[in-house]
mmCIF file of the N, C-alpha and C atoms, coordinates in Angstrom:
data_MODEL
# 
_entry.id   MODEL 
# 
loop_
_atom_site.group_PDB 
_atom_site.id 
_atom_site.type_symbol 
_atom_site.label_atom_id 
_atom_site.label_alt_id 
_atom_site.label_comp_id 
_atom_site.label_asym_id 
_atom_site.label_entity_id 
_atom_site.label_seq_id 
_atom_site.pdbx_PDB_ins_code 
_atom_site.Cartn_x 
_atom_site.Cartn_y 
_atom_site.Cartn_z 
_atom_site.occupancy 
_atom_site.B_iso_or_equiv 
_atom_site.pdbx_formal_charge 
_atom_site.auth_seq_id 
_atom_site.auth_comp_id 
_atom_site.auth_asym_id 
_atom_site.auth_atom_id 
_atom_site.pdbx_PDB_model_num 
ATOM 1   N N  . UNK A 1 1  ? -10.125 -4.231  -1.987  1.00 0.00 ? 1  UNK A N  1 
ATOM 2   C CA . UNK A 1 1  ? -9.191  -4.618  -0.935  1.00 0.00 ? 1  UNK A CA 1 
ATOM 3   C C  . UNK A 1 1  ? -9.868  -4.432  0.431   1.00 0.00 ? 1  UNK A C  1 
ATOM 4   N N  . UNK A 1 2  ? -9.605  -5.338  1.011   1.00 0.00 ? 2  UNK A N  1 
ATOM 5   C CA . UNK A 1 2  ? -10.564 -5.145  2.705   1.00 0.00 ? 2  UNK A CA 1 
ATOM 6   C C  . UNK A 1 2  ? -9.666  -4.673  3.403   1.00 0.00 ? 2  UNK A C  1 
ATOM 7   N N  . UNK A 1 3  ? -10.697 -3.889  4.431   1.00 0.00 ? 3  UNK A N  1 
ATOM 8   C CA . UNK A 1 3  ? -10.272 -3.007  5.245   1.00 0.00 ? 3  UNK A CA 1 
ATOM 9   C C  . UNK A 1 3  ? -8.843  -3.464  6.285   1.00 0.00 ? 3  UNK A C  1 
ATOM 10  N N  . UNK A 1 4  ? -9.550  -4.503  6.451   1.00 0.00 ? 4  UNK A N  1 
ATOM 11  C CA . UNK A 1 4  ? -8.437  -5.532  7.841   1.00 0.00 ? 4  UNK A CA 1 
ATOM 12  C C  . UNK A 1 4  ? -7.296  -5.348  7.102   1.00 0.00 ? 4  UNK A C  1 
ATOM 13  N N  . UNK A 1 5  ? -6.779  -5.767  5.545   1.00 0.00 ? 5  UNK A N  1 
ATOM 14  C CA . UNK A 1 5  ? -5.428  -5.703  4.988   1.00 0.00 ? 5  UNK A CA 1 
ATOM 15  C C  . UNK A 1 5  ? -4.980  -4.637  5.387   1.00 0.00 ? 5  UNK A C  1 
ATOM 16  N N  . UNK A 1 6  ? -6.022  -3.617  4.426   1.00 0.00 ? 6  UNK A N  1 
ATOM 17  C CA . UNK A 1 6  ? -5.113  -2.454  4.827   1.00 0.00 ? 6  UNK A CA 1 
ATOM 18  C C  . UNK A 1 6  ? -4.906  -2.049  5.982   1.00 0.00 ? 6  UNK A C  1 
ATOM 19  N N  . UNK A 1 7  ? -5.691  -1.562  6.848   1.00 0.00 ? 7  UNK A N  1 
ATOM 20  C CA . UNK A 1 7  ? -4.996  -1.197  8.440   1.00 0.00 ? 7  UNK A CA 1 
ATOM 21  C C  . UNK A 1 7  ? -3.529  -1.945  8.569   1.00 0.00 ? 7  UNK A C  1 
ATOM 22  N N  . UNK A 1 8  ? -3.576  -3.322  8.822   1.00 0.00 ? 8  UNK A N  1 
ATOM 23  C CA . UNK A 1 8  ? -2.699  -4.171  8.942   1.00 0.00 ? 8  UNK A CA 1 
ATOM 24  C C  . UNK A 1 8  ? -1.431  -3.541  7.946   1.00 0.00 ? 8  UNK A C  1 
ATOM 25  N N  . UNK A 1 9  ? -1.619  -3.483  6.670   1.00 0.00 ? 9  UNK A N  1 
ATOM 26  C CA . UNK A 1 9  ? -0.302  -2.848  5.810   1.00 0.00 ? 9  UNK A CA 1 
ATOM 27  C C  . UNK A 1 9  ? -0.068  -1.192  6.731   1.00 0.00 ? 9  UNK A C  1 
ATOM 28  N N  . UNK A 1 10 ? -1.032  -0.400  6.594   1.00 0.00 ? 10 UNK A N  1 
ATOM 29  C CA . UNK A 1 10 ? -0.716  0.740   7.576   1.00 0.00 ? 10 UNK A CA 1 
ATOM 30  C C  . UNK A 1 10 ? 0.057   0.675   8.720   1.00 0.00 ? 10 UNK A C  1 
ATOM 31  N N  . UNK A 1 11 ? -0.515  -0.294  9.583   1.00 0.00 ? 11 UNK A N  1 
ATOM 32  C CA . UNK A 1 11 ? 0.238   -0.614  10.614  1.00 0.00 ? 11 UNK A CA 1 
ATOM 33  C C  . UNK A 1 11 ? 1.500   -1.217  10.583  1.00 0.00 ? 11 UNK A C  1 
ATOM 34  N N  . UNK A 1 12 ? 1.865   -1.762  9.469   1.00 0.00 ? 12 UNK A N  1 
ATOM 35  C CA . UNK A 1 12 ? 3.114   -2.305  8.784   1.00 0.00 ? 12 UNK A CA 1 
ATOM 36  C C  . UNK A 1 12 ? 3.884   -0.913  8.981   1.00 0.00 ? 12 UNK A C  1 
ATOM 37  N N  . UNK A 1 13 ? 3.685   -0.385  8.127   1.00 0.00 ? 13 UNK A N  1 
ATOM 38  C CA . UNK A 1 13 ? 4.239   0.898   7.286   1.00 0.00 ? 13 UNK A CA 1 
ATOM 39  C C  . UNK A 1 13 ? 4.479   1.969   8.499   1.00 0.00 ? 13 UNK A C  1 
ATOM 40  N N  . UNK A 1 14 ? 3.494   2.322   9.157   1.00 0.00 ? 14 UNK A N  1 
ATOM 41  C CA . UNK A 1 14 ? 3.842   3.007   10.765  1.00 0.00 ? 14 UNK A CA 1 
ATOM 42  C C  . UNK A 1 14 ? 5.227   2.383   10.850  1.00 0.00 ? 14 UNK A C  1 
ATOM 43  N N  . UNK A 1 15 ? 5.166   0.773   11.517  1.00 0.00 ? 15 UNK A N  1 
ATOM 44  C CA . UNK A 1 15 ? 6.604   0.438   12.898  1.00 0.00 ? 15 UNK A CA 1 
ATOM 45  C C  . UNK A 1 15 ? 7.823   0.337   11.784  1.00 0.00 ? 15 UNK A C  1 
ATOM 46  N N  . UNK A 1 16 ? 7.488   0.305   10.171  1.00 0.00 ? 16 UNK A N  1 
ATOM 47  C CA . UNK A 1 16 ? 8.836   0.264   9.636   1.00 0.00 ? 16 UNK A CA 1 
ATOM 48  C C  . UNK A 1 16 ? 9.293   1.759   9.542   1.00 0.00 ? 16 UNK A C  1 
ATOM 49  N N  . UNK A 1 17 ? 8.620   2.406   8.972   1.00 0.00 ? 17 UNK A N  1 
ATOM 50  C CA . UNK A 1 17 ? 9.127   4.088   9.102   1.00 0.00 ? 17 UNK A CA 1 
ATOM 51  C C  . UNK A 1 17 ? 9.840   4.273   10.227  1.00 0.00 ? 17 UNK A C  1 
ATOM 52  N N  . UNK A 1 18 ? 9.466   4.206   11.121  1.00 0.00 ? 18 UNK A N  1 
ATOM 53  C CA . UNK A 1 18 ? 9.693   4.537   12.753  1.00 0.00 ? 18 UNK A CA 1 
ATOM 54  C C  . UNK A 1 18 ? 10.978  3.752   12.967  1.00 0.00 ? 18 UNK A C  1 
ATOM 55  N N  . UNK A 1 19 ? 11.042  2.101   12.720  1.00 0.00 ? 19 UNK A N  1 
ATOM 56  C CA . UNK A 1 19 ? 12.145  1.413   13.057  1.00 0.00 ? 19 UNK A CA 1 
ATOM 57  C C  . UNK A 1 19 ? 13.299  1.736   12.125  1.00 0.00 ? 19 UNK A C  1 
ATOM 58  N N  . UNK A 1 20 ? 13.407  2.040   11.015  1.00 0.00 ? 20 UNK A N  1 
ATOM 59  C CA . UNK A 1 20 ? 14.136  1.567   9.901   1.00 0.00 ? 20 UNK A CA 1 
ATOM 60  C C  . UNK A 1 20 ? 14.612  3.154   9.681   1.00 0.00 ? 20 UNK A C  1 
ATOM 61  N N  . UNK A 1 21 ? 13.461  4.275   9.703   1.00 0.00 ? 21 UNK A N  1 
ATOM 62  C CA . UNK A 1 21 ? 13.993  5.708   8.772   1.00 0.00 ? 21 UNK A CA 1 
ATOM 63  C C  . UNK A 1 21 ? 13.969  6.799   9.891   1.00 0.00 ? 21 UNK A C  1 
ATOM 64  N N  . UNK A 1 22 ? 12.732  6.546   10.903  1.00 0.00 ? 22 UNK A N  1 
ATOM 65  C CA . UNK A 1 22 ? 13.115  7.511   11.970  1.00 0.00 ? 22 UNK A CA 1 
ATOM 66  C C  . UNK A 1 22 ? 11.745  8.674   11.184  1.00 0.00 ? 22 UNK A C  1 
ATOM 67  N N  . UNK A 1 23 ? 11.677  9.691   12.059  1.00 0.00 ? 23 UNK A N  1 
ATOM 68  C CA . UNK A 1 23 ? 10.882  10.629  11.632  1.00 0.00 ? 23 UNK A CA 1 
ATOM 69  C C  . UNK A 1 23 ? 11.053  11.455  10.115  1.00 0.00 ? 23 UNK A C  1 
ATOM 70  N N  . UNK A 1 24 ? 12.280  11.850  10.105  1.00 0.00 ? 24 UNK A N  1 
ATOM 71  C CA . UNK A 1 24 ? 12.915  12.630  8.765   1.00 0.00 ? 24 UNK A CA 1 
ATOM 72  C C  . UNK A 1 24 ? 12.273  11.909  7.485   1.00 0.00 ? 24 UNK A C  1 
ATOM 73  N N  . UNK A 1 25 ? 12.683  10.442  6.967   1.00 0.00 ? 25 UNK A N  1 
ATOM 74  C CA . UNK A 1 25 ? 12.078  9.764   5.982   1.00 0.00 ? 25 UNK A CA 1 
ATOM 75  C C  . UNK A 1 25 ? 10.711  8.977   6.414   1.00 0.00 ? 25 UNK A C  1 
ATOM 76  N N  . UNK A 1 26 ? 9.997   9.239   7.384   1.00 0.00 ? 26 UNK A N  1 
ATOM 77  C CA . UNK A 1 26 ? 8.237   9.019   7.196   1.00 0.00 ? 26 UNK A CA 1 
ATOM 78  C C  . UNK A 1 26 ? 7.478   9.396   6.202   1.00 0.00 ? 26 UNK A C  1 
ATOM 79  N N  . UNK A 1 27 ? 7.722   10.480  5.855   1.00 0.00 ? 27 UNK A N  1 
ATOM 80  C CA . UNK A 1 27 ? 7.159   11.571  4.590   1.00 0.00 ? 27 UNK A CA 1 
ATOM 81  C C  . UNK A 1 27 ? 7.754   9.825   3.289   1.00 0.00 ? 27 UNK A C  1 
ATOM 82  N N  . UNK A 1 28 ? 9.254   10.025  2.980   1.00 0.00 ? 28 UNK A N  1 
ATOM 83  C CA . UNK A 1 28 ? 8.861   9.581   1.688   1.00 0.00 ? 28 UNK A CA 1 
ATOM 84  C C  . UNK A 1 28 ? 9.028   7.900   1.780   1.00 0.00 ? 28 UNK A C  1 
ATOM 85  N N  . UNK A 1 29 ? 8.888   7.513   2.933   1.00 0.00 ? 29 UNK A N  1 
ATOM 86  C CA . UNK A 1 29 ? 8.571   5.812   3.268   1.00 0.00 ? 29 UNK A CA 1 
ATOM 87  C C  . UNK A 1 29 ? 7.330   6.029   2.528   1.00 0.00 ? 29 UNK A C  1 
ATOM 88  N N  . UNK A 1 30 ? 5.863   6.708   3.269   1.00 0.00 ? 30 UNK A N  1 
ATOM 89  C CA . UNK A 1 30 ? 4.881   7.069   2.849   1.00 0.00 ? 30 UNK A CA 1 
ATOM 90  C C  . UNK A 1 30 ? 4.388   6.814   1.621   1.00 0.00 ? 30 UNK A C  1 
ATOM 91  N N  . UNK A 1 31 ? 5.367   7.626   1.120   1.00 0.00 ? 31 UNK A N  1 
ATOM 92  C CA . UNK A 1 31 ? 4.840   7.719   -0.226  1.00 0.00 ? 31 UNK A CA 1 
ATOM 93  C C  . UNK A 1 31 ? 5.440   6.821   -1.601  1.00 0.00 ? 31 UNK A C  1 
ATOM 94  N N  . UNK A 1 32 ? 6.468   6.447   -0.578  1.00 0.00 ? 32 UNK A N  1 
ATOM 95  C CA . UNK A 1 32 ? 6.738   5.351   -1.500  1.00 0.00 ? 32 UNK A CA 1 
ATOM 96  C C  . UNK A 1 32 ? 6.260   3.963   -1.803  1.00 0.00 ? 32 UNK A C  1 
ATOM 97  N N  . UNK A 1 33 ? 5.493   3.383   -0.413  1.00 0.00 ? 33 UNK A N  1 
ATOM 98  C CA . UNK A 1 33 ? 4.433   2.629   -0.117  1.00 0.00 ? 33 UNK A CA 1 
ATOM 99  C C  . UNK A 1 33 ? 2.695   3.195   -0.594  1.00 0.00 ? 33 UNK A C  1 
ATOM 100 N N  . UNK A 1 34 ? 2.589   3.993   -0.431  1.00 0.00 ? 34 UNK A N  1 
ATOM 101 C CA . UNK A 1 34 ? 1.611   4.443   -1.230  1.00 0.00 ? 34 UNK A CA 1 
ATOM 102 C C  . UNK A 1 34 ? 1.724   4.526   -2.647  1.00 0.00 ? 34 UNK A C  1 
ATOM 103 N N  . UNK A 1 35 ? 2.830   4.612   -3.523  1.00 0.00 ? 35 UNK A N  1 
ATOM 104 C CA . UNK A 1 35 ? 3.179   4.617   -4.788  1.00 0.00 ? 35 UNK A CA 1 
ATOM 105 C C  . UNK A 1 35 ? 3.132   2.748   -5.231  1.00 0.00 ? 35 UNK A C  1 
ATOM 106 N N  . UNK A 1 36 ? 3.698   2.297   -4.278  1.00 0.00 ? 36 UNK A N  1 
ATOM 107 C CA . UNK A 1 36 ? 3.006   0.329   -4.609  1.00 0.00 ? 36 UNK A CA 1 
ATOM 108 C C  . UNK A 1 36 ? 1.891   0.461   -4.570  1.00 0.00 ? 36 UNK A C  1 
ATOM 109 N N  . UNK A 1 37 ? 1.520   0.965   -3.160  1.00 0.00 ? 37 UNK A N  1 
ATOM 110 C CA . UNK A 1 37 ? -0.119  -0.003  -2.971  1.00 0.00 ? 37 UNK A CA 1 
ATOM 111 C C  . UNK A 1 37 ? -0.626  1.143   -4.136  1.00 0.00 ? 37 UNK A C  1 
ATOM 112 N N  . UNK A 1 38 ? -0.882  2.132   -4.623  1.00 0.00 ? 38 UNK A N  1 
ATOM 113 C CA . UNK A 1 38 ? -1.876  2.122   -5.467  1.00 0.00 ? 38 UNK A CA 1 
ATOM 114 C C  . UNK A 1 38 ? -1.651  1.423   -6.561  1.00 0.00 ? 38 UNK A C  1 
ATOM 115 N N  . UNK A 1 39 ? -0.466  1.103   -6.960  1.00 0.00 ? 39 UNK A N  1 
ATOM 116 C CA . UNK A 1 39 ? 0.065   0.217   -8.289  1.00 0.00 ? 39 UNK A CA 1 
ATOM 117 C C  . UNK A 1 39 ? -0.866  -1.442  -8.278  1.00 0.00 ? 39 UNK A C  1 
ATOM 118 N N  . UNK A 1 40 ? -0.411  -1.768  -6.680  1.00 0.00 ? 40 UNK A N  1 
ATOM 119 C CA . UNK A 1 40 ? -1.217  -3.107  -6.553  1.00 0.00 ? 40 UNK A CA 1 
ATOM 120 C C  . UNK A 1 40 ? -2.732  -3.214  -6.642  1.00 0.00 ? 40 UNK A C  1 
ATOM 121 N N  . UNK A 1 41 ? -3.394  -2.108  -6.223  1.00 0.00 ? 41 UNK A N  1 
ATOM 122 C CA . UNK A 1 41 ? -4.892  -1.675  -6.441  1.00 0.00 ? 41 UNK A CA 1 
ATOM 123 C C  . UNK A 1 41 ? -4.926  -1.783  -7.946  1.00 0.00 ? 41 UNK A C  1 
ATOM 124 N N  . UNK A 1 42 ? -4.268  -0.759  -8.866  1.00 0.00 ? 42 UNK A N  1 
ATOM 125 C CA . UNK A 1 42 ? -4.852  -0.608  -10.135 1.00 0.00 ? 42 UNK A CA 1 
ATOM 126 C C  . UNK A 1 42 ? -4.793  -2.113  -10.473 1.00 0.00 ? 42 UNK A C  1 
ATOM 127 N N  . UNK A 1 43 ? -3.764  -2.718  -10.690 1.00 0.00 ? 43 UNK A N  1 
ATOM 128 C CA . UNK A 1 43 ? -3.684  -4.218  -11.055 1.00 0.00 ? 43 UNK A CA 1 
ATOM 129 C C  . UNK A 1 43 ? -4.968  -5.255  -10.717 1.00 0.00 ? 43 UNK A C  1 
ATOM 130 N N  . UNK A 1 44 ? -5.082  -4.946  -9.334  1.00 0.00 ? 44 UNK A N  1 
ATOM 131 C CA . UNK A 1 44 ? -6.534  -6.006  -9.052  1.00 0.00 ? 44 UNK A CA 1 
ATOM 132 C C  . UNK A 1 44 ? -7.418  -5.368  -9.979  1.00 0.00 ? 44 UNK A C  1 
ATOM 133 N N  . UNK A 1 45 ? -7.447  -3.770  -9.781  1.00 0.00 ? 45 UNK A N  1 
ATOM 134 C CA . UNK A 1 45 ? -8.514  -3.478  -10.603 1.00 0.00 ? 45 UNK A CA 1 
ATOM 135 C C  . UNK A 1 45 ? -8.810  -3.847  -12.034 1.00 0.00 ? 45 UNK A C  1 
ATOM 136 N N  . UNK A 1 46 ? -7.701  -3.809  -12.836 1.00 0.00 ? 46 UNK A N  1 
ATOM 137 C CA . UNK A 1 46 ? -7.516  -4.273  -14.035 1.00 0.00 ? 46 UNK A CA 1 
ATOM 138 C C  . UNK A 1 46 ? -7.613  -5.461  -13.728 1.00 0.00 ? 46 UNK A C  1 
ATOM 139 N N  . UNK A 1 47 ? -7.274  -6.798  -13.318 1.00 0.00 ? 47 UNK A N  1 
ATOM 140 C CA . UNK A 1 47 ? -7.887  -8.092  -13.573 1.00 0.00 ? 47 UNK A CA 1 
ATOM 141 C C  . UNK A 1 47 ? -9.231  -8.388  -13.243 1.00 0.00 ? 47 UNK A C  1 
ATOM 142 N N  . UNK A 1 48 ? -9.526  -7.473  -12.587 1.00 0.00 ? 48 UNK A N  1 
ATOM 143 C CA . UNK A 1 48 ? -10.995 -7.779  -12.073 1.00 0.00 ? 48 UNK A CA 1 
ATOM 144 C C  . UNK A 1 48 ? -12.026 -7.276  -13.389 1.00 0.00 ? 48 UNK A C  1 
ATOM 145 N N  . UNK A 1 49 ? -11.841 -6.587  -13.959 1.00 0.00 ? 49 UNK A N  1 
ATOM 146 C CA . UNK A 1 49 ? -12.377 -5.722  -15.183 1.00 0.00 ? 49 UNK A CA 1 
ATOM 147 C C  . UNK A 1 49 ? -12.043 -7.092  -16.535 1.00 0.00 ? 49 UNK A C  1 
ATOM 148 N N  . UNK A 1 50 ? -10.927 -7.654  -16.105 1.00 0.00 ? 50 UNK A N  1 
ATOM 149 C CA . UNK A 1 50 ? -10.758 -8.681  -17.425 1.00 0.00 ? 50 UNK A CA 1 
ATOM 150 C C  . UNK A 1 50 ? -11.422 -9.840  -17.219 1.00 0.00 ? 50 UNK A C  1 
ATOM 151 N N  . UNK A 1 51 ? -11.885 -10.103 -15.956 1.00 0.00 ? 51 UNK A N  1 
ATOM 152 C CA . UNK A 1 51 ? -12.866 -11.189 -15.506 1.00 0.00 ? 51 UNK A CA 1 
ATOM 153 C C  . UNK A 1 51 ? -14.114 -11.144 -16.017 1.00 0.00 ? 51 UNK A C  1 
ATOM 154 N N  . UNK A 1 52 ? -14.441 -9.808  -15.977 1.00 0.00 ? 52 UNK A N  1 
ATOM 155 C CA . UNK A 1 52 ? -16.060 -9.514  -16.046 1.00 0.00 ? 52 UNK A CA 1 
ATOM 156 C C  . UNK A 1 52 ? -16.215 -9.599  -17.004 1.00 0.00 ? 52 UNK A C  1 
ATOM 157 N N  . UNK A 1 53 ? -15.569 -8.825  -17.776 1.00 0.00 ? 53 UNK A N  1 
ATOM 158 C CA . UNK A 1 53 ? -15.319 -8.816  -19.241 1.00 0.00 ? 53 UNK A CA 1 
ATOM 159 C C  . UNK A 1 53 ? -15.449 -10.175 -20.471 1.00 0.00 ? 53 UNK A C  1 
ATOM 160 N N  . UNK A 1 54 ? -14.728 -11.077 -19.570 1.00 0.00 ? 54 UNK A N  1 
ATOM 161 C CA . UNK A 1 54 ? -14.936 -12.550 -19.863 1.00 0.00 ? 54 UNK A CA 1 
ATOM 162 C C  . UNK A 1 54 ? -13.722 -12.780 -21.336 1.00 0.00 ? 54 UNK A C  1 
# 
């Protein structure tokens, strides 16, 4: 995943915490976006492994 996405999703994830939950739920916005994006990582990772694989 390139860098530019992610910042850009980070920077997502910053103004929605802030707009939407306020300081109190930053913690589990966080981590609940971090609980996708690593989900979406493993997935590329796994198709990328079924590519090579052939």
């Amino acid at each position: 995943m390139s860098k530019c996405i992610r910042d850009s999703l980070m920077e997502f994830l910053a103004k929605f915490n802030e707009s939407l939950w306020g300081s109190m739920s930053t913690l589990w916005g966080s981590f609940v976006w971090g609980t996708l994006l690593l989900g979406k990582i493993i997935i590329e990772v796994n198709e990328q492994k079924a590519l090579i694989s052939g």
